[in-house]
PDB file of C-alpha atoms in Angstrom:
ATOM      1  CA  MET A   1      37.292  48.575 148.203  1.00  0.00           C
ATOM      2  CA  THR A   2      38.952  46.495 145.488  1.00  0.00           C
ATOM      3  CA  ARG A   3      35.736  46.468 143.462  1.00  0.00           C
ATOM      4  CA  ILE A   4      35.414  50.260 143.718  1.00  0.00           C
ATOM      5  CA  LEU A   5      38.989  50.800 142.544  1.00  0.00           C
ATOM      6  CA  LEU A   6      38.465  48.481 139.588  1.00  0.00           C
ATOM      7  CA  LEU A   7      35.278  50.332 138.644  1.00  0.00           C
ATOM      8  CA  ILE A   8      37.161  53.625 138.703  1.00  0.00           C
ATOM      9  CA  ALA A   9      39.883  52.176 136.503  1.00  0.00           C
ATOM     10  CA  ALA A  10      37.279  50.719 134.136  1.00  0.00           C
ATOM     11  CA  SER A  11      35.577  54.067 133.759  1.00  0.00           C
ATOM     12  CA  SER A  12      38.841  55.772 132.900  1.00  0.00           C
ATOM     13  CA  LEU A  13      39.590  53.156 130.254  1.00  0.00           C
ATOM     14  CA  THR A  14      36.165  53.032 128.623  1.00  0.00           C
ATOM     15  CA  LEU A  15      36.554  56.322 126.771  1.00  0.00           C
ATOM     16  CA  THR A  16      40.003  55.402 125.509  1.00  0.00           C
ATOM     17  CA  ALA A  17      38.839  51.983 124.353  1.00  0.00           C
ATOM     18  CA  CYS A  18      35.849  53.403 122.513  1.00  0.00           C
ATOM     19  CA  GLN A  19      37.961  55.971 120.686  1.00  0.00           C
ATOM     20  CA  SER A  20      39.807  53.228 118.840  1.00  0.00           C
ATOM     21  CA  ALA A  21      37.906  50.670 116.796  1.00  0.00           C
ATOM     22  CA  THR A  22      41.039  48.553 116.676  1.00  0.00           C
ATOM     23  CA  SER A  23      41.650  48.410 120.413  1.00  0.00           C
ATOM     24  CA  ARG A  24      40.606  44.752 120.561  1.00  0.00           C
ATOM     25  CA  TYR A  25      43.556  43.903 118.325  1.00  0.00           C
ATOM     26  CA  MET A  26      46.159  45.282 120.739  1.00  0.00           C
ATOM     27  CA  ALA A  27      49.414  43.329 120.999  1.00  0.00           C
ATOM     28  CA  SER A  28      49.349  40.751 123.770  1.00  0.00           C
ATOM     29  CA  SER A  29      52.105  39.138 125.783  1.00  0.00           C
ATOM     30  CA  THR A  30      52.514  36.458 128.440  1.00  0.00           C
ATOM     31  CA  GLU A  31      55.376  36.422 130.939  1.00  0.00           C
ATOM     32  CA  VAL A  32      56.170  33.775 133.554  1.00  0.00           C
ATOM     33  CA  LYS A  33      58.530  34.511 136.446  1.00  0.00           C
ATOM     34  CA  ARG A  34      59.822  31.581 138.481  1.00  0.00           C
ATOM     35  CA  ALA A  35      61.752  31.283 141.720  1.00  0.00           C
ATOM     36  CA  ILE A  36      63.049  28.518 143.976  1.00  0.00           C
ATOM     37  CA  VAL A  37      64.213  29.343 147.503  1.00  0.00           C
ATOM     38  CA  GLU A  38      65.667  26.780 149.926  1.00  0.00           C
ATOM     39  CA  TYR A  39      65.851  27.107 153.709  1.00  0.00           C
ATOM     40  CA  GLU A  40      67.450  25.105 156.489  1.00  0.00           C
ATOM     41  CA  ILE A  41      65.244  24.676 159.578  1.00  0.00           C
ATOM     42  CA  THR A  42      66.638  23.793 163.001  1.00  0.00           C
ATOM     43  CA  GLY A  43      65.252  23.775 166.523  1.00  0.00           C
ATOM     44  CA  LEU A  44      61.837  22.390 165.567  1.00  0.00           C
ATOM     45  CA  PRO A  45      60.575  18.794 165.185  1.00  0.00           C
ATOM     46  CA  TYR A  46      59.380  17.722 161.759  1.00  0.00           C
ATOM     47  CA  ASN A  47      55.678  17.521 162.676  1.00  0.00           C
ATOM     48  CA  ASP A  48      55.655  21.033 164.162  1.00  0.00           C
ATOM     49  CA  ALA A  49      57.428  22.468 161.128  1.00  0.00           C
ATOM     50  CA  ALA A  50      55.046  20.688 158.743  1.00  0.00           C
ATOM     51  CA  ASP A  51      52.028  22.020 160.644  1.00  0.00           C
ATOM     52  CA  ALA A  52      53.405  25.575 160.635  1.00  0.00           C
ATOM     53  CA  ILE A  53      54.119  25.549 156.893  1.00  0.00           C
ATOM     54  CA  SER A  54      50.719  24.029 156.080  1.00  0.00           C
ATOM     55  CA  GLU A  55      48.768  26.513 158.211  1.00  0.00           C
ATOM     56  CA  ALA A  56      50.669  29.523 156.887  1.00  0.00           C
ATOM     57  CA  THR A  57      50.018  28.428 153.294  1.00  0.00           C
ATOM     58  CA  ARG A  58      46.304  27.992 154.006  1.00  0.00           C
ATOM     59  CA  ARG A  59      46.137  31.506 155.432  1.00  0.00           C
ATOM     60  CA  THR A  60      47.619  33.198 152.374  1.00  0.00           C
ATOM     61  CA  VAL A  61      46.549  31.156 149.323  1.00  0.00           C
ATOM     62  CA  ARG A  62      43.052  30.417 148.035  1.00  0.00           C
ATOM     63  CA  ARG A  63      43.354  26.822 146.810  1.00  0.00           C
ATOM     64  CA  VAL A  64      45.674  24.468 148.682  1.00  0.00           C
ATOM     65  CA  ASN A  65      46.414  20.740 148.384  1.00  0.00           C
ATOM     66  CA  ILE A  66      48.496  19.173 151.164  1.00  0.00           C
ATOM     67  CA  GLN A  67      50.121  15.751 150.858  1.00  0.00           C
ATOM     68  CA  ARG A  68      51.843  14.226 153.892  1.00  0.00           C
ATOM     69  CA  ASN A  69      54.006  11.265 153.008  1.00  0.00           C
ATOM     70  CA  LEU A  70      55.438   8.524 155.211  1.00  0.00           C
ATOM     71  CA  GLY A  71      59.031   8.968 156.271  1.00  0.00           C
ATOM     72  CA  SER A  72      61.645   6.350 155.470  1.00  0.00           C
ATOM     73  CA  ALA A  73      62.904   3.979 158.145  1.00  0.00           C
ATOM     74  CA  ASP A  74      66.381   5.459 157.850  1.00  0.00           C
ATOM     75  CA  LEU A  75      66.803   9.184 157.395  1.00  0.00           C
ATOM     76  CA  PRO A  76      68.746  10.168 154.250  1.00  0.00           C
ATOM     77  CA  THR A  77      72.145  11.742 154.772  1.00  0.00           C
ATOM     78  CA  ALA A  78      71.406  14.644 152.417  1.00  0.00           C
ATOM     79  CA  PRO A  79      68.242  16.704 151.841  1.00  0.00           C
ATOM     80  CA  GLY A  80      66.191  16.541 148.677  1.00  0.00           C
ATOM     81  CA  ARG A  81      65.707  19.347 146.182  1.00  0.00           C
ATOM     82  CA  ILE A  82      62.919  20.662 143.988  1.00  0.00           C
ATOM     83  CA  GLU A  83      63.161  19.501 140.381  1.00  0.00           C
ATOM     84  CA  LEU A  84      61.413  21.268 137.496  1.00  0.00           C
ATOM     85  CA  VAL A  85      59.992  18.817 134.985  1.00  0.00           C
ATOM     86  CA  ASP A  86      58.164  19.128 131.670  1.00  0.00           C
ATOM     87  CA  PRO A  87      54.875  17.213 132.105  1.00  0.00           C
ATOM     88  CA  PHE A  88      54.582  16.697 128.338  1.00  0.00           C
ATOM     89  CA  ALA A  89      58.100  15.355 127.778  1.00  0.00           C
ATOM     90  CA  GLY A  90      58.102  11.905 126.187  1.00  0.00           C
ATOM     91  CA  THR A  91      54.354  11.932 125.518  1.00  0.00           C
ATOM     92  CA  ASN A  92      52.235  12.261 122.393  1.00  0.00           C
ATOM     93  CA  MET A  93      51.168  15.670 123.664  1.00  0.00           C
ATOM     94  CA  SER A  94      54.640  17.230 123.453  1.00  0.00           C
ATOM     95  CA  GLY A  95      54.230  18.354 119.840  1.00  0.00           C
ATOM     96  CA  PHE A  96      50.773  19.837 120.432  1.00  0.00           C
ATOM     97  CA  ALA A  97      52.033  21.591 123.565  1.00  0.00           C
ATOM     98  CA  ALA A  98      54.873  23.187 121.613  1.00  0.00           C
ATOM     99  CA  LEU A  99      52.494  24.430 118.927  1.00  0.00           C
ATOM    100  CA  ALA A 100      50.228  25.860 121.633  1.00  0.00           C
ATOM    101  CA  GLY A 101      53.124  27.733 123.195  1.00  0.00           C
ATOM    102  CA  ALA A 102      53.370  25.459 126.220  1.00  0.00           C
ATOM    103  CA  GLY A 103      56.803  24.119 125.379  1.00  0.00           C
ATOM    104  CA  ALA A 104      58.306  25.945 128.331  1.00  0.00           C
ATOM    105  CA  LEU A 105      55.728  24.613 130.796  1.00  0.00           C
ATOM    106  CA  GLN A 106      57.416  23.380 133.940  1.00  0.00           C
ATOM    107  CA  MET A 107      56.081  21.759 137.082  1.00  0.00           C
ATOM    108  CA  ALA A 108      57.809  21.386 140.435  1.00  0.00           C
ATOM    109  CA  HIS A 109      58.556  17.865 141.633  1.00  0.00           C
ATOM    110  CA  CYS A 110      59.795  17.058 145.145  1.00  0.00           C
ATOM    111  CA  PRO A 111      61.288  13.533 145.227  1.00  0.00           C
ATOM    112  CA  ASP A 112      61.113  11.874 148.653  1.00  0.00           C
ATOM    113  CA  ALA A 113      59.707  14.958 150.402  1.00  0.00           C
ATOM    114  CA  ARG A 114      57.583  14.155 153.452  1.00  0.00           C
ATOM    115  CA  LEU A 115      55.427  17.243 152.959  1.00  0.00           C
ATOM    116  CA  VAL A 116      54.321  18.475 149.533  1.00  0.00           C
ATOM    117  CA  ILE A 117      51.958  21.430 149.245  1.00  0.00           C
ATOM    118  CA  THR A 118      50.634  22.647 145.908  1.00  0.00           C
ATOM    119  CA  ALA A 119      48.630  25.841 145.869  1.00  0.00           C
ATOM    120  CA  THR A 120      47.129  28.293 143.412  1.00  0.00           C
ATOM    121  CA  ASP A 121      45.982  31.844 143.862  1.00  0.00           C
ATOM    122  CA  ASP A 122      43.532  32.628 141.065  1.00  0.00           C
ATOM    123  CA  THR A 123      42.118  35.847 142.510  1.00  0.00           C
ATOM    124  CA  TRP A 124      43.178  37.830 139.454  1.00  0.00           C
ATOM    125  CA  THR A 125      42.894  35.103 136.795  1.00  0.00           C
ATOM    126  CA  PRO A 126      40.082  36.925 134.915  1.00  0.00           C
ATOM    127  CA  HIS A 127      42.471  39.885 134.675  1.00  0.00           C
ATOM    128  CA  GLY A 128      45.407  37.891 133.311  1.00  0.00           C
ATOM    129  CA  GLU A 129      47.353  37.037 136.475  1.00  0.00           C
ATOM    130  CA  SER A 130      47.913  33.870 138.474  1.00  0.00           C
ATOM    131  CA  ALA A 131      50.362  32.511 141.034  1.00  0.00           C
ATOM    132  CA  GLN A 132      51.277  28.875 141.633  1.00  0.00           C
ATOM    133  CA  TYR A 133      53.199  27.514 144.595  1.00  0.00           C
ATOM    134  CA  THR A 134      54.862  24.251 145.559  1.00  0.00           C
ATOM    135  CA  ASN A 135      56.184  23.993 149.122  1.00  0.00           C
ATOM    136  CA  CYS A 136      58.221  20.939 150.122  1.00  0.00           C
ATOM    137  CA  LEU A 137      59.751  19.767 153.390  1.00  0.00           C
ATOM    138  CA  TRP A 138      62.408  17.071 153.738  1.00  0.00           C
ATOM    139  CA  GLU A 139      63.638  15.434 156.920  1.00  0.00           C
ATOM    140  CA  TYR A 140      67.221  14.212 156.831  1.00  0.00           C
ATOM    141  CA  GLU A 141      70.048  13.428 159.239  1.00  0.00           C
ATOM    142  CA  GLY A 142      71.163  17.056 159.435  1.00  0.00           C
ATOM    143  CA  GLY A 143      67.709  18.461 160.207  1.00  0.00           C
ATOM    144  CA  LEU A 144      64.942  19.835 157.998  1.00  0.00           C
ATOM    145  CA  ARG A 145      65.162  21.347 154.520  1.00  0.00           C
ATOM    146  CA  PHE A 146      62.297  23.497 153.262  1.00  0.00           C
ATOM    147  CA  ALA A 147      62.060  24.549 149.619  1.00  0.00           C
ATOM    148  CA  THR A 148      59.447  26.712 147.961  1.00  0.00           C
ATOM    149  CA  TYR A 149      58.772  27.112 144.245  1.00  0.00           C
ATOM    150  CA  SER A 150      56.643  29.917 142.852  1.00  0.00           C
ATOM    151  CA  ALA A 151      55.519  30.798 139.344  1.00  0.00           C
ATOM    152  CA  TYR A 152      53.862  34.115 138.581  1.00  0.00           C
ATOM    153  CA  THR A 153      52.081  34.374 135.218  1.00  0.00           C
ATOM    154  CA  GLU A 154      51.087  37.719 133.780  1.00  0.00           C
ATOM    155  CA  GLN A 155      49.185  38.411 130.562  1.00  0.00           C
ATOM    156  CA  ARG A 156      49.050  41.906 129.134  1.00  0.00           C
ATOM    157  CA  GLY A 157      46.774  43.750 126.730  1.00  0.00           C
ATOM    158  CA  MET A 158      44.455  40.899 125.737  1.00  0.00           C
ATOM    159  CA  SER A 159      41.077  42.013 127.035  1.00  0.00           C
ATOM    160  CA  MET A 160      39.225  44.865 128.679  1.00  0.00           C
ATOM    161  CA  GLU A 161      39.433  43.027 132.011  1.00  0.00           C
ATOM    162  CA  GLN A 162      43.212  42.908 131.780  1.00  0.00           C
ATOM    163  CA  LEU A 163      43.429  46.554 130.745  1.00  0.00           C
ATOM    164  CA  VAL A 164      41.320  47.498 133.770  1.00  0.00           C
ATOM    165  CA  ARG A 165      43.580  45.444 136.011  1.00  0.00           C
ATOM    166  CA  GLN A 166      46.699  47.073 134.585  1.00  0.00           C
ATOM    167  CA  ALA A 167      45.261  50.526 135.189  1.00  0.00           C
ATOM    168  CA  ALA A 168      44.477  49.636 138.812  1.00  0.00           C
ATOM    169  CA  GLU A 169      47.833  47.980 139.490  1.00  0.00           C
ATOM    170  CA  PRO A 170      49.487  51.042 141.090  1.00  0.00           C
ATOM    171  CA  LEU A 171      46.725  50.995 143.728  1.00  0.00           C
ATOM    172  CA  LEU A 172      46.118  47.248 144.138  1.00  0.00           C
ATOM    173  CA  GLY A 173      49.498  45.697 143.464  1.00  0.00           C
ATOM    174  CA  ASP A 174      49.680  42.348 141.650  1.00  0.00           C
ATOM    175  CA  SER A 175      49.676  38.613 142.317  1.00  0.00           C
ATOM    176  CA  GLN A 176      53.449  38.632 142.644  1.00  0.00           C
ATOM    177  CA  ALA A 177      53.028  40.486 145.928  1.00  0.00           C
ATOM    178  CA  LEU A 178      50.913  37.562 147.171  1.00  0.00           C
ATOM    179  CA  ILE A 179      53.887  35.239 146.653  1.00  0.00           C
ATOM    180  CA  GLU A 180      56.098  37.441 148.810  1.00  0.00           C
ATOM    181  CA  ARG A 181      53.405  37.656 151.466  1.00  0.00           C
ATOM    182  CA  SER A 182      52.985  33.868 151.532  1.00  0.00           C
ATOM    183  CA  HIS A 183      56.741  33.344 151.976  1.00  0.00           C
ATOM    184  CA  ALA A 184      56.861  35.915 154.771  1.00  0.00           C
ATOM    185  CA  GLU A 185      53.897  34.289 156.543  1.00  0.00           C
ATOM    186  CA  ILE A 186      55.556  30.858 156.462  1.00  0.00           C
ATOM    187  CA  LEU A 187      58.850  32.153 157.846  1.00  0.00           C
ATOM    188  CA  ALA A 188      57.063  34.135 160.554  1.00  0.00           C
ATOM    189  CA  ARG A 189      55.012  31.105 161.590  1.00  0.00           C
ATOM    190  CA  LEU A 190      58.117  28.914 161.828  1.00  0.00           C
ATOM    191  CA  ALA A 191      59.916  31.561 163.896  1.00  0.00           C
ATOM    192  CA  SER A 192      56.935  31.869 166.233  1.00  0.00           C
ATOM    193  CA  GLN A 193      57.243  28.137 166.937  1.00  0.00           C
ATOM    194  CA  GLY A 194      60.871  28.568 167.959  1.00  0.00           C
ATOM    195  CA  ALA A 195      62.559  27.485 164.736  1.00  0.00           C
ATOM    196  CA  GLN A 196      65.773  28.963 163.394  1.00  0.00           C
ATOM    197  CA  VAL A 197      65.451  29.418 159.646  1.00  0.00           C
ATOM    198  CA  SER A 198      68.350  30.294 157.362  1.00  0.00           C
ATOM    199  CA  GLU A 199      68.253  30.768 153.598  1.00  0.00           C
ATOM    200  CA  VAL A 200      70.464  28.255 151.775  1.00  0.00           C
ATOM    201  CA  SER A 201      69.990  29.205 148.129  1.00  0.00           C
ATOM    202  CA  ARG A 202      67.831  31.309 145.829  1.00  0.00           C
ATOM    203  CA  ARG A 203      67.243  30.945 142.090  1.00  0.00           C
ATOM    204  CA  GLU A 204      65.097  33.428 140.191  1.00  0.00           C
ATOM    205  CA  SER A 205      64.266  33.778 136.519  1.00  0.00           C
TER     206      SER A 205
END
């Protein structure tokens, strides 16, 4: 069905593209939207919560890497938090990255988290869209703290593939909807295991 809709959109764009010899020089843009949401989890042991989050992420995202770390002998009194770091900071690559437009590149880091999941949905990468996720779970004296970071990248007007995707967007939606679906799946899976989940904070760009 998706392929058929894209073919329809491509057909509608072909005539327009051919009418302009300068269409390949259309202005292009790249936009990145980021969000960090933190939740408090109670009523569920750490291992069950970690399994629920891992399985829900696998069900909704194409490429997933799961890292389970050893817990400390003594639980910390306060939960950890996601930190956004510049991977090029302090390296010889920082200047080249800035020239390439990657100066604002940020990666999520989860210090002392027992569960760290990094995932990428590249379904629409050929059409200028991608979604990256980092899901982290901390165990501390007060319970469990779950934090999720998402970054949605969208490129516009750079190629015929992207123009086709943009034309089909009203019918197909975009990769940003996949982020929302992944979050909803995780929360639903935790609730089905008997957990009480409450949102602690939300930061969005």
